[in-house]
Amino acid sequence: MTTGLHDDFSRGVGDHWQRMELSSGHVDWTGASVRLVNDNTSAGRYSNAQIDDCQGRPRKELLWSPPLHLTVRARFSHPAPPLRAGG
């Protein structure tokens, strides 16, 4: 098992990252960043864009083990609706 990872995509995307794109979701590799985009998605339709490093791996071959620390810098391209408690 690997004990550390620092991946900021400044040198490209490592071979261990795989993209998953469902419905109108798509992953854009843009220089030193990754854009996870869900375009034109209606309320009744599931859409997903993600990257991961565990697709197709048995649990014993996963690359990372606890404890893990994840830092994400994110921004949004449009205003978000207000959050509502209790769904």
mmCIF file of C-alpha atoms in Angstrom:
data_model
loop_
_atom_site.group_PDB
_atom_site.id
_atom_site.type_symbol
_atom_site.label_atom_id
_atom_site.label_comp_id
_atom_site.label_asym_id
_atom_site.label_seq_id
_atom_site.Cartn_x
_atom_site.Cartn_y
_atom_site.Cartn_z
ATOM 1 C CA MET A 1 0.000 0.000 0.000
ATOM 2 C CA THR A 2 1.143 3.511 -0.776
ATOM 3 C CA THR A 3 1.345 5.747 2.282
ATOM 4 C CA GLY A 4 1.321 9.173 0.661
ATOM 5 C CA LEU A 5 0.059 11.061 -2.350
ATOM 6 C CA HIS A 6 0.382 14.643 -3.418
ATOM 7 C CA ASP A 7 -1.245 15.090 -6.796
ATOM 8 C CA ASP A 8 -2.006 18.598 -8.010
ATOM 9 C CA PHE A 9 -2.069 17.661 -11.727
ATOM 10 C CA SER A 10 0.623 20.250 -12.517
ATOM 11 C CA ARG A 11 2.611 17.551 -14.349
ATOM 12 C CA GLY A 12 -0.341 15.929 -16.040
ATOM 13 C CA VAL A 13 -2.646 13.173 -14.911
ATOM 14 C CA GLY A 14 -1.204 10.015 -13.374
ATOM 15 C CA ASP A 15 -1.959 6.628 -14.905
ATOM 16 C CA HIS A 16 -3.843 5.533 -11.773
ATOM 17 C CA TRP A 17 -6.654 8.075 -12.348
ATOM 18 C CA GLN A 18 -9.658 6.853 -14.350
ATOM 19 C CA ARG A 19 -12.562 8.936 -15.523
ATOM 20 C CA MET A 20 -16.226 8.061 -15.127
ATOM 21 C CA GLU A 21 -18.775 9.972 -17.184
ATOM 22 C CA LEU A 22 -22.502 9.246 -17.077
ATOM 23 C CA SER A 23 -25.296 10.963 -18.973
ATOM 24 C CA SER A 24 -24.292 14.592 -19.617
ATOM 25 C CA GLY A 25 -21.297 14.499 -17.249
ATOM 26 C CA HIS A 26 -17.788 14.851 -18.613
ATOM 27 C CA VAL A 27 -14.246 15.235 -17.292
ATOM 28 C CA ASP A 28 -12.001 17.895 -18.817
ATOM 29 C CA TRP A 29 -8.263 17.776 -18.173
ATOM 30 C CA THR A 30 -7.214 21.424 -18.507
ATOM 31 C CA GLY A 31 -3.518 21.922 -17.938
ATOM 32 C CA ALA A 32 -2.928 21.712 -14.189
ATOM 33 C CA SER A 33 -6.569 21.221 -13.233
ATOM 34 C CA VAL A 34 -9.480 18.868 -13.682
ATOM 35 C CA ARG A 35 -12.986 20.111 -14.498
ATOM 36 C CA LEU A 36 -15.901 17.876 -13.523
ATOM 37 C CA VAL A 37 -18.817 19.111 -15.624
ATOM 38 C CA ASN A 38 -22.525 18.242 -15.605
ATOM 39 C CA ASP A 39 -24.101 20.131 -18.519
ATOM 40 C CA ASN A 40 -27.818 20.517 -19.255
ATOM 41 C CA THR A 41 -28.974 18.067 -16.616
ATOM 42 C CA SER A 42 -32.673 17.925 -15.786
ATOM 43 C CA ALA A 43 -34.020 17.310 -12.289
ATOM 44 C CA GLY A 44 -35.210 13.802 -13.177
ATOM 45 C CA ARG A 45 -32.015 12.557 -14.814
ATOM 46 C CA TYR A 46 -28.832 11.314 -13.122
ATOM 47 C CA SER A 47 -25.570 12.785 -14.358
ATOM 48 C CA ASN A 48 -22.045 12.228 -13.031
ATOM 49 C CA ALA A 49 -18.470 13.277 -13.767
ATOM 50 C CA GLN A 50 -15.719 11.947 -11.527
ATOM 51 C CA ILE A 51 -12.186 10.642 -11.367
ATOM 52 C CA ASP A 52 -11.138 7.778 -9.159
ATOM 53 C CA ASP A 53 -8.379 5.265 -8.671
ATOM 54 C CA CYS A 54 -10.369 2.227 -7.560
ATOM 55 C CA GLN A 55 -12.444 1.125 -10.588
ATOM 56 C CA GLY A 56 -11.883 -2.546 -11.286
ATOM 57 C CA ARG A 57 -9.601 -3.131 -8.284
ATOM 58 C CA PRO A 58 -10.325 -5.693 -5.583
ATOM 59 C CA ARG A 59 -10.341 -4.184 -2.079
ATOM 60 C CA LYS A 60 -6.953 -5.716 -1.225
ATOM 61 C CA GLU A 61 -5.390 -3.907 -4.223
ATOM 62 C CA LEU A 62 -6.677 -0.406 -3.442
ATOM 63 C CA LEU A 63 -3.887 2.158 -3.587
ATOM 64 C CA TRP A 64 -4.557 3.965 -0.308
ATOM 65 C CA SER A 65 -5.460 3.070 3.257
ATOM 66 C CA PRO A 66 -6.577 5.137 6.270
ATOM 67 C CA PRO A 67 -5.808 7.561 7.646
ATOM 68 C CA LEU A 68 -6.234 9.779 4.589
ATOM 69 C CA HIS A 69 -6.364 13.550 4.230
ATOM 70 C CA LEU A 70 -7.980 15.181 1.206
ATOM 71 C CA THR A 71 -7.799 18.834 0.266
ATOM 72 C CA VAL A 72 -9.912 20.087 -2.627
ATOM 73 C CA ARG A 73 -9.964 23.549 -4.130
ATOM 74 C CA ALA A 74 -13.212 24.059 -5.988
ATOM 75 C CA ARG A 75 -15.108 26.797 -7.736
ATOM 76 C CA PHE A 76 -18.455 26.949 -9.437
ATOM 77 C CA SER A 77 -19.402 28.528 -12.741
ATOM 78 C CA HIS A 78 -22.854 29.716 -11.663
ATOM 79 C CA PRO A 79 -24.699 30.751 -8.500
ATOM 80 C CA ALA A 80 -25.999 27.883 -6.411
ATOM 81 C CA PRO A 81 -29.548 27.763 -5.050
ATOM 82 C CA PRO A 82 -29.894 28.238 -1.292
ATOM 83 C CA LEU A 83 -29.375 25.129 0.833
ATOM 84 C CA ARG A 84 -32.409 23.644 2.550
ATOM 85 C CA ALA A 85 -32.171 21.493 5.661
ATOM 86 C CA GLY A 86 -34.056 18.218 5.843
ATOM 87 C CA GLY A 87 -34.268 17.654 2.090
#
